[in-house]
Amino acid sequence: MDRFRIEGPVVLRGRVRASGAKNAALPALAACLLATEPVELSRMPRVRDIRTMCRLLDHLGVTNEEGDRGTLLLTPQTASAREAPYELVKTMRAGVLSLGPLLAGRGRARVSLPGGCAIGVRPIDQHLAGLTALGAEVRVEGGYVEASVPGLAGRLRGGRFRFALPTVTGTENVLMAAVLAEGTSVLENCAREPEISDLARLLSAMGGRIEGAGTETITVHGVERLGGARHKIIPDRIEGGTYLIAAALTGGDVTLEEAEPADLAPLLEKLAEVGATVETGEQRVRVAAAGAELCSADAETAPHPRFPTDLQAQYLALMTQARGVATVSETVFENRFQHVPELARLGAVIEVRGGTARVHGPTALTGAHVMATDLRASACLVLAALAARGETLIHRIYHLDRGYEGMEGKLQSLGATVERVPGPDLD
Ligand code: EPU
């Protein structure tokens, strides 16, 4: 398993481009299961989760071909496969996004339950309840969700469904099923993340009729078939946000290019509150903190448009370098502080009680061996290592490779000393 060797401390300076959003690209790929003609997706991030999803699509009869500069051409073949097997879903929860499209497009789906994960239990009851409200028959057996459209018509029927809580992939799954349902569906208490609006834009370009994506209520007028489309994935606000936090944390000056400042607003407000200079322009965000004394600021994660859970770990790393005590509450996932003991190995002083961490800063961090436990926890350790004196070895960075495109190259271009060290398979 590869590791990162990072030599710190460093001051990051320069320009870096945001990659396409992993969490928008994954549902976009799943949507290709609904297409009857080729779909061209551009600004696709080259990360492991995308390759895994492409393998799943290939298994389900949608071939993919790489074009220039992050473009993927997805071509539906005449396919009848309806099963997303455990082997392809176990390493990537987003495989569950094949459920809605398979059911709506092929009348039947058998999709492996994604299983537990490091950051929490992550049930999919709301996905299943939403599909049931559209007329599907759903049962869970042998670790698989088995769903089918009853009757001879072979189409789901539009319905009204209120999510018990806003779920990102749940909203995406039910939305993808509703586009091909007969009649109108009204989905309430939907998640409002920008990735959902991006999916709706793709589905609309394919011929879907959707109103209200990005708000709590999405109305879908079902159509009989979806064609193909060309679509550009939105920039990754979490990846980009990670580099902006790194800029503040190292007292640097970084301009994020090809970014969407509006999607980054909850983070940018926090960075300004902490004492960094934040400037936004057309598809561009600059964060500078040279000579600034950072002060602590409390944060609480919550669904969009509030502070994203996917930046909580990185924000915690930042708070180790800010003056005062920051209280950071995680309200989305029940077990998302696994980076804390690893940060402590670098010298951070953090207490965790339930869903709340209290970070004391600033602390002088020193390099050490640390272990990545999940995708965003890995990013947090990279950021802390940039501020730590001496060498940090981050083990198990395969987590990082799931969602950060060429991270070492991007950090090197900003002046960091980061090296990928190949390691033995079991590490
Ligand atoms: N939940 C339920 N029942 C459901 C669905 C969700 O109780 O049927 C709960 C979850 O357990 C959680 C909360 O609702 O407590 C929100 O979870 P959500 O369903 O919104 O998360 P997700 O769709 O599984 C996506 C991202 C995550 C990101 C979360 C929250 C993708 C592929 N994944 O997950 O991304 O943290 O939304 O914003 O879009 C990451 O990229 O590192 C990552 C974990």
Coordinates of C-alpha atoms and ligand atoms in Angstrom, one line a residue:
M1 CA 0.0 0.0 0.0
D2 CA 1.4 3.4 -1.0
R3 CA 2.3 6.0 1.6
F4 CA 2.9 9.7 1.5
R5 CA 6.1 11.1 2.8
I6 CA 5.7 14.8 3.7
E7 CA 8.4 17.1 4.9
G8 CA 7.2 20.2 6.8
P9 CA 6.6 22.9 7.6
V10 CA 5.9 24.5 4.3
V11 CA 4.1 27.7 3.1
L12 CA 1.9 26.9 0.1
R13 CA 1.9 29.4 -2.7
G14 CA 0.6 29.5 -6.2
R15 CA -2.4 28.4 -8.4
V16 CA -4.1 25.1 -8.5
R17 CA -7.1 23.8 -10.5
A18 CA -10.1 22.1 -9.0
S19 CA -10.8 18.7 -10.5
G20 CA -14.3 17.6 -11.4
A21 CA -16.5 16.7 -8.4
K22 CA -16.3 13.0 -7.5
N23 CA -19.7 13.1 -5.8
A24 CA -21.3 14.7 -9.0
A25 CA -19.4 12.4 -11.4
L26 CA -20.6 9.2 -9.6
P27 CA -24.4 9.9 -10.0
A28 CA -23.7 11.1 -13.5
L29 CA -22.2 7.7 -14.3
A30 CA -25.2 6.0 -12.7
A31 CA -27.5 8.1 -14.8
C32 CA -25.9 6.7 -17.9
L33 CA -27.8 3.5 -17.1
L34 CA -30.9 5.4 -18.1
A35 CA -29.6 6.6 -21.4
T36 CA -30.6 5.1 -24.8
E37 CA -27.8 6.9 -26.6
P38 CA -24.2 7.8 -25.8
V39 CA -23.4 10.3 -23.0
E40 CA -20.3 12.4 -23.0
L41 CA -19.1 13.5 -19.6
S42 CA -16.3 16.0 -19.3
R43 CA -14.2 17.2 -16.4
M44 CA -14.3 13.7 -15.0
P45 CA -11.9 13.3 -12.1
R46 CA -9.3 10.6 -12.5
V47 CA -9.8 8.9 -9.1
R48 CA -10.4 5.3 -8.0
D49 CA -14.1 5.6 -7.2
I50 CA -14.7 6.7 -10.8
R51 CA -12.8 3.7 -12.1
T52 CA -14.8 1.4 -9.8
M53 CA -18.1 2.9 -11.0
C54 CA -17.0 2.5 -14.6
R55 CA -16.3 -1.2 -13.9
L56 CA -19.8 -1.5 -12.5
L57 CA -21.3 0.2 -15.5
D58 CA -19.3 -2.1 -17.8
H59 CA -20.8 -5.1 -16.0
L60 CA -24.2 -3.6 -16.5
G61 CA -23.8 -3.1 -20.2
V62 CA -22.6 0.5 -20.5
T63 CA -19.2 0.7 -22.0
N64 CA -16.8 3.6 -21.4
E65 CA -14.0 5.1 -23.4
E66 CA -11.6 7.8 -22.3
G67 CA -11.3 10.8 -24.5
D68 CA -9.1 13.9 -24.2
R69 CA -8.6 15.9 -21.0
G70 CA -10.9 14.0 -18.6
T71 CA -13.7 13.2 -21.0
L72 CA -15.5 9.9 -20.9
L73 CA -17.8 8.6 -23.5
L74 CA -20.4 6.2 -22.1
T75 CA -22.3 4.0 -24.6
P76 CA -25.3 1.9 -23.7
Q77 CA -25.3 -1.6 -25.3
T78 CA -28.4 -3.7 -25.5
A79 CA -28.0 -5.1 -22.0
S80 CA -30.2 -7.0 -19.6
A81 CA -28.0 -7.3 -16.6
R82 CA -29.7 -6.0 -13.5
E83 CA -27.4 -7.0 -10.7
A84 CA -24.7 -4.8 -9.0
P85 CA -22.7 -7.5 -7.2
Y86 CA -21.1 -7.3 -3.8
E87 CA -17.5 -7.4 -5.3
L88 CA -18.1 -4.2 -7.2
V89 CA -20.1 -2.4 -4.5
K90 CA -18.1 -3.3 -1.3
T91 CA -15.3 -0.7 -1.8
M92 CA -17.5 2.1 -2.9
R93 CA -20.9 2.9 -1.4
A94 CA -21.9 4.9 -4.4
G95 CA -22.7 1.6 -6.2
V96 CA -26.1 1.9 -4.6
L97 CA -26.8 4.7 -7.1
S98 CA -27.4 2.0 -9.7
L99 CA -30.6 0.9 -7.9
G100 CA -32.9 3.7 -9.0
P101 CA -31.8 3.7 -12.7
L102 CA -31.8 -0.1 -13.0
L103 CA -35.3 -0.3 -11.5
A104 CA -36.7 2.5 -13.6
G105 CA -34.9 1.6 -16.8
R106 CA -34.9 -2.2 -16.7
G107 CA -37.9 -3.0 -14.4
R108 CA -35.9 -4.9 -11.9
A109 CA -32.7 -4.5 -9.8
R110 CA -30.6 -6.6 -7.5
V111 CA -28.0 -4.4 -5.8
S112 CA -25.7 -5.4 -3.0
L113 CA -26.2 -3.5 0.2
P114 CA -23.2 -1.2 0.6
G115 CA -22.4 -2.3 4.2
G116 CA -21.0 -0.4 7.1
C117 CA -18.3 2.1 6.7
A118 CA -15.7 3.8 8.8
I119 CA -17.6 7.0 9.3
G120 CA -20.9 5.5 10.4
V121 CA -23.7 3.0 9.8
R122 CA -25.1 4.8 6.8
P123 CA -28.5 3.1 6.2
I124 CA -30.4 3.3 2.9
D125 CA -33.9 3.1 4.3
Q126 CA -34.9 6.4 2.7
H127 CA -33.7 5.3 -0.8
L128 CA -36.0 2.2 -0.4
A129 CA -38.9 4.1 1.0
G130 CA -38.8 6.6 -1.9
L131 CA -38.7 3.9 -4.5
T132 CA -41.6 2.2 -2.8
A133 CA -43.6 5.4 -2.9
L134 CA -43.1 5.3 -6.7
G135 CA -44.7 1.8 -6.8
A136 CA -41.7 -0.4 -6.6
E137 CA -41.7 -3.7 -4.7
V138 CA -38.6 -3.8 -2.5
R139 CA -37.2 -6.4 -0.2
V140 CA -33.8 -7.0 1.4
E141 CA -32.5 -10.5 1.3
G142 CA -29.1 -12.1 1.5
G143 CA -27.3 -8.8 1.7
Y144 CA -29.0 -7.6 -1.5
V145 CA -31.8 -5.1 -2.2
E146 CA -34.2 -6.7 -4.7
A147 CA -36.5 -4.3 -6.3
S148 CA -39.0 -4.7 -9.1
V149 CA -41.8 -2.8 -10.9
P150 CA -45.0 -4.8 -10.5
G151 CA -47.5 -5.4 -13.2
L152 CA -47.2 -5.6 -17.0
A153 CA -46.8 -1.9 -17.7
G154 CA -43.1 -2.1 -16.5
R155 CA -43.0 1.6 -15.4
L156 CA -42.9 3.1 -12.0
R157 CA -45.7 5.6 -11.3
G158 CA -45.3 9.1 -10.1
G159 CA -46.0 9.7 -6.5
R160 CA -45.4 12.1 -3.5
F161 CA -42.6 11.3 -1.1
R162 CA -41.2 13.1 1.8
F163 CA -37.6 12.1 2.9
A164 CA -37.4 11.7 6.7
L165 CA -34.1 13.5 6.5
P166 CA -32.2 15.1 3.6
T167 CA -30.0 12.4 2.0
V168 CA -27.7 13.2 -0.9
T169 CA -27.5 9.8 -2.7
G170 CA -31.0 9.0 -1.5
T171 CA -32.4 12.1 -3.3
E172 CA -30.3 11.2 -6.4
N173 CA -31.5 7.6 -6.5
V174 CA -35.2 8.5 -6.2
L175 CA -34.8 11.4 -8.7
M176 CA -33.3 9.0 -11.2
A177 CA -36.1 6.6 -10.8
A178 CA -38.8 9.3 -11.0
V179 CA -37.6 10.6 -14.4
L180 CA -38.9 7.5 -16.1
A181 CA -42.0 7.1 -14.0
E182 CA -45.5 7.5 -15.4
G183 CA -46.9 10.8 -14.3
T184 CA -45.6 13.5 -11.9
S185 CA -43.6 12.9 -8.7
V186 CA -43.1 15.4 -5.9
L187 CA -40.1 14.8 -3.7
E188 CA -40.0 16.7 -0.4
N189 CA -37.3 17.4 2.1
C190 CA -34.7 16.7 -0.6
A191 CA -31.0 17.3 0.0
R192 CA -29.9 20.5 -1.7
E193 CA -26.2 19.8 -2.4
P194 CA -24.8 21.3 -5.7
E195 CA -24.1 17.7 -6.9
I196 CA -27.9 17.1 -7.0
S197 CA -28.5 20.2 -9.2
D198 CA -25.7 18.9 -11.4
L199 CA -27.4 15.5 -11.8
A200 CA -30.7 17.2 -12.6
R201 CA -28.9 19.3 -15.3
L202 CA -27.6 16.1 -16.9
L203 CA -30.9 14.3 -16.7
S204 CA -32.6 17.3 -18.2
A205 CA -30.1 17.4 -21.1
M206 CA -31.0 13.7 -21.7
G207 CA -34.7 14.7 -22.0
G208 CA -35.9 14.5 -18.3
R209 CA -38.4 17.1 -17.0
I210 CA -37.3 18.3 -13.6
E211 CA -38.1 21.4 -11.5
G212 CA -36.7 22.6 -8.2
A213 CA -33.4 20.6 -8.0
G214 CA -31.2 22.4 -5.4
T215 CA -34.3 23.2 -3.3
E216 CA -36.2 21.1 -0.8
T217 CA -38.9 20.2 -3.2
I218 CA -38.2 18.5 -6.6
T219 CA -41.0 18.0 -9.1
V220 CA -40.4 15.4 -11.8
H221 CA -42.7 15.0 -14.8
G222 CA -41.9 11.4 -16.0
V223 CA -40.9 10.8 -19.6
E224 CA -40.9 7.5 -21.5
R225 CA -37.3 7.5 -22.6
L226 CA -34.1 9.4 -22.1
G227 CA -31.6 10.0 -24.9
G228 CA -27.9 10.9 -24.7
A229 CA -26.3 14.2 -23.7
R230 CA -23.0 16.1 -23.3
H231 CA -22.4 17.3 -19.8
K232 CA -19.6 19.0 -17.9
I233 CA -19.3 17.9 -14.2
I234 CA -19.1 20.8 -11.7
P235 CA -15.8 21.5 -9.9
D236 CA -15.1 19.6 -6.7
R237 CA -15.9 21.9 -3.8
I238 CA -14.5 19.5 -1.3
E239 CA -11.2 18.9 -3.1
G240 CA -10.9 22.6 -3.8
G241 CA -11.8 23.5 -0.3
T242 CA -9.1 21.2 1.0
Y243 CA -6.5 23.2 -0.9
L244 CA -7.9 26.5 0.4
I245 CA -7.8 25.2 4.0
A246 CA -4.2 24.2 3.3
A247 CA -3.4 27.7 2.2
A248 CA -4.8 29.2 5.5
L249 CA -3.1 26.5 7.6
T250 CA 0.4 27.0 6.2
G251 CA 0.1 30.8 6.2
G252 CA 0.3 30.7 2.4
D253 CA -1.4 32.3 -0.6
V254 CA -3.3 30.0 -3.0
T255 CA -5.6 30.7 -5.9
L256 CA -8.0 27.9 -6.8
E257 CA -8.9 28.0 -10.4
E258 CA -11.9 26.5 -12.3
A259 CA -13.8 26.7 -9.0
E260 CA -17.4 27.6 -8.2
P261 CA -17.1 30.2 -5.4
A262 CA -20.9 30.0 -4.6
D263 CA -20.6 26.3 -3.8
L264 CA -17.7 27.0 -1.4
A265 CA -19.5 29.8 0.5
P266 CA -19.9 28.0 3.8
L267 CA -16.2 27.3 3.9
L268 CA -15.1 30.7 2.7
E269 CA -17.2 32.4 5.4
K270 CA -15.4 30.3 8.0
L271 CA -12.0 31.0 6.6
A272 CA -12.6 34.8 6.7
E273 CA -13.9 34.4 10.3
V274 CA -10.7 32.6 11.2
G275 CA -8.6 35.6 9.9
A276 CA -7.6 34.6 6.3
T277 CA -8.1 36.9 3.4
V278 CA -10.6 35.6 1.0
E279 CA -11.2 36.9 -2.5
T280 CA -13.5 35.5 -5.1
G281 CA -13.8 36.1 -8.8
E282 CA -15.1 34.4 -12.0
Q283 CA -14.5 30.7 -11.3
R284 CA -11.6 31.6 -9.0
V285 CA -11.0 31.8 -5.2
R286 CA -7.9 33.2 -3.5
V287 CA -7.1 32.4 0.2
A288 CA -4.1 34.1 1.8
A289 CA -2.9 34.1 5.3
A290 CA 0.7 35.2 5.1
G291 CA 1.6 36.9 8.4
A292 CA -2.0 36.5 9.7
E293 CA -2.6 35.2 13.2
L294 CA -5.4 32.7 12.9
C295 CA -8.1 32.7 15.5
S296 CA -10.3 29.7 16.4
A297 CA -13.9 29.6 15.2
D298 CA -16.6 27.1 16.1
A299 CA -18.2 25.0 13.4
E300 CA -21.1 22.6 13.1
T301 CA -21.5 20.3 10.1
A302 CA -25.0 20.1 8.5
P303 CA -26.5 19.4 5.1
H304 CA -25.9 22.0 2.4
P305 CA -25.9 25.0 2.4
R306 CA -24.3 24.7 5.9
F307 CA -20.8 23.6 6.7
P308 CA -20.1 20.3 4.9
T309 CA -19.2 17.2 6.8
D310 CA -16.7 16.4 4.1
L311 CA -14.5 19.3 5.2
Q312 CA -14.8 18.8 8.9
A313 CA -11.6 16.7 9.2
Q314 CA -9.6 19.3 7.2
Y315 CA -11.1 22.1 9.3
L316 CA -10.0 20.3 12.5
A317 CA -6.4 20.3 11.2
L318 CA -6.7 24.1 10.6
M319 CA -7.9 24.7 14.1
T320 CA -4.8 23.1 15.5
Q321 CA -3.0 26.2 14.2
A322 CA -5.5 28.8 15.4
R323 CA -5.4 30.7 18.7
G324 CA -8.1 29.6 21.2
V325 CA -10.4 26.7 21.6
A326 CA -12.6 25.7 18.7
T327 CA -15.7 23.5 19.2
V328 CA -16.4 21.5 16.1
S329 CA -19.6 19.5 16.0
E330 CA -20.4 16.7 13.6
T331 CA -24.1 16.2 13.1
V332 CA -24.2 14.3 9.9
F333 CA -22.3 11.1 10.6
E334 CA -22.0 9.4 14.0
N335 CA -18.4 8.3 13.8
R336 CA -16.4 10.9 11.9
F337 CA -13.6 11.8 14.3
Q338 CA -11.2 8.9 13.5
H339 CA -8.6 11.4 12.4
V340 CA -8.4 12.8 16.0
P341 CA -6.1 10.1 17.5
E342 CA -3.9 10.3 14.4
L343 CA -3.7 14.1 14.7
A344 CA -2.7 13.6 18.4
R345 CA 0.3 11.6 17.2
L346 CA 1.4 14.8 15.5
G347 CA 1.0 16.8 18.7
A348 CA -2.5 18.1 18.3
V349 CA -4.6 18.7 21.5
I350 CA -8.2 17.7 20.9
E351 CA -10.8 16.3 23.1
V352 CA -13.8 14.4 21.7
R353 CA -17.1 13.9 23.5
G354 CA -19.8 12.3 21.5
G355 CA -20.2 14.3 18.3
T356 CA -18.2 17.3 19.4
A357 CA -14.4 17.9 19.3
R358 CA -12.7 20.7 21.1
V359 CA -9.4 21.7 19.5
H360 CA -6.9 23.7 21.5
G361 CA -4.5 25.9 19.4
P362 CA -2.1 26.8 18.3
T363 CA 0.1 23.7 18.8
A364 CA 3.5 23.0 17.4
L365 CA 3.0 19.8 15.3
T366 CA 5.9 17.4 14.7
G367 CA 6.2 14.7 12.0
A368 CA 5.3 11.1 12.8
H369 CA 3.9 7.9 11.3
V370 CA 0.1 8.2 11.0
M371 CA -2.6 6.0 9.5
A372 CA -5.4 7.2 7.1
T373 CA -8.8 5.7 8.0
D374 CA -11.1 7.2 5.4
L375 CA -11.0 9.6 2.5
R376 CA -11.4 13.0 4.2
A377 CA -9.5 11.9 7.3
S378 CA -6.5 11.2 5.0
A379 CA -6.8 14.7 3.6
C380 CA -6.8 16.1 7.1
L381 CA -3.5 14.2 7.9
V382 CA -1.9 15.6 4.8
L383 CA -2.8 19.1 5.8
A384 CA -1.5 18.6 9.3
A385 CA 1.7 17.1 7.9
L386 CA 2.3 20.2 5.8
A387 CA 2.3 22.3 9.0
A388 CA 4.3 19.8 11.1
R389 CA 8.1 20.1 11.6
G390 CA 10.0 17.1 10.2
E391 CA 8.9 14.0 8.3
T392 CA 5.4 12.6 8.4
L393 CA 4.7 9.2 6.8
I394 CA 1.0 8.7 6.1
H395 CA 0.1 5.1 5.6
R396 CA -2.9 3.7 3.7
I397 CA -3.3 6.6 1.3
Y398 CA -5.4 4.3 -0.9
H399 CA -8.3 6.1 0.8
L400 CA -7.0 9.4 -0.6
D401 CA -6.8 8.0 -4.1
R402 CA -10.5 7.3 -4.0
G403 CA -11.3 10.9 -4.2
Y404 CA -8.3 13.3 -4.8
E405 CA -6.9 13.5 -8.3
G406 CA -3.1 13.8 -8.4
M407 CA -2.9 15.3 -4.9
E408 CA 0.9 15.0 -4.6
G409 CA 1.4 16.7 -7.9
K410 CA -1.0 19.5 -7.0
L411 CA 0.7 20.0 -3.6
Q412 CA 4.2 19.9 -5.2
S413 CA 3.2 22.6 -7.6
L414 CA 2.3 24.8 -4.6
G415 CA 5.7 24.2 -3.1
A416 CA 5.2 21.2 -0.8
T417 CA 7.7 18.4 -0.4
V418 CA 5.4 15.4 -0.9
E419 CA 6.4 12.0 -2.2
R420 CA 4.5 8.8 -2.9
V421 CA 6.3 5.9 -1.5
P422 CA 5.2 2.5 -2.8
G423 CA 4.7 0.0 0.1
P424 CA 4.0 -3.7 0.5
D425 CA 0.5 -4.9 -0.1
L426 CA -0.2 -5.5 3.5
D427 CA 1.0 -2.6 5.6
Ligands
EPU1 N1 -29.3 8.4 6.1 C1 -30.3 7.6 6.7 N2 -31.1 6.9 5.8 C2 -30.9 6.9 4.4 C3 -29.8 7.7 3.9 C4 -29.1 8.5 4.8 O1 -30.5 7.6 7.9 O2 -31.6 6.2 3.7 C5 -28.5 9.2 7.0 C6 -27.0 8.9 7.0 O3 -26.7 7.8 7.8 C7 -26.3 10.2 7.4 C8 -27.3 11.2 6.8 O4 -28.5 10.6 6.6 O5 -26.3 10.2 8.8 C9 -26.8 11.9 5.6 O6 -26.3 10.9 4.7 P1 -26.4 11.0 3.1 O7 -27.3 9.9 2.6 O8 -26.7 12.4 2.7 O9 -24.9 10.6 2.7 P2 -24.6 9.8 1.3 O10 -25.5 10.2 0.3 O11 -24.4 8.4 1.7 C10 -23.0 11.6 0.3 C11 -21.6 11.7 -0.1 C12 -20.7 11.7 1.1 C13 -21.0 12.9 2.0 C14 -22.5 12.8 2.4 C15 -23.0 14.0 3.1 C16 -21.6 10.7 -2.3 C17 -21.2 9.5 -3.2 N3 -21.3 10.6 -1.0 O12 -23.1 10.4 1.0 O13 -19.3 11.8 0.7 O14 -20.3 12.9 3.2 O15 -23.3 12.7 1.1 O16 -22.8 15.2 2.5 O17 -22.2 11.6 -2.8 C18 -17.0 11.7 0.8 O18 -16.9 12.1 -0.4 O19 -16.0 11.6 1.5 C19 -18.3 11.3 1.3 C20 -18.4 10.5 2.4

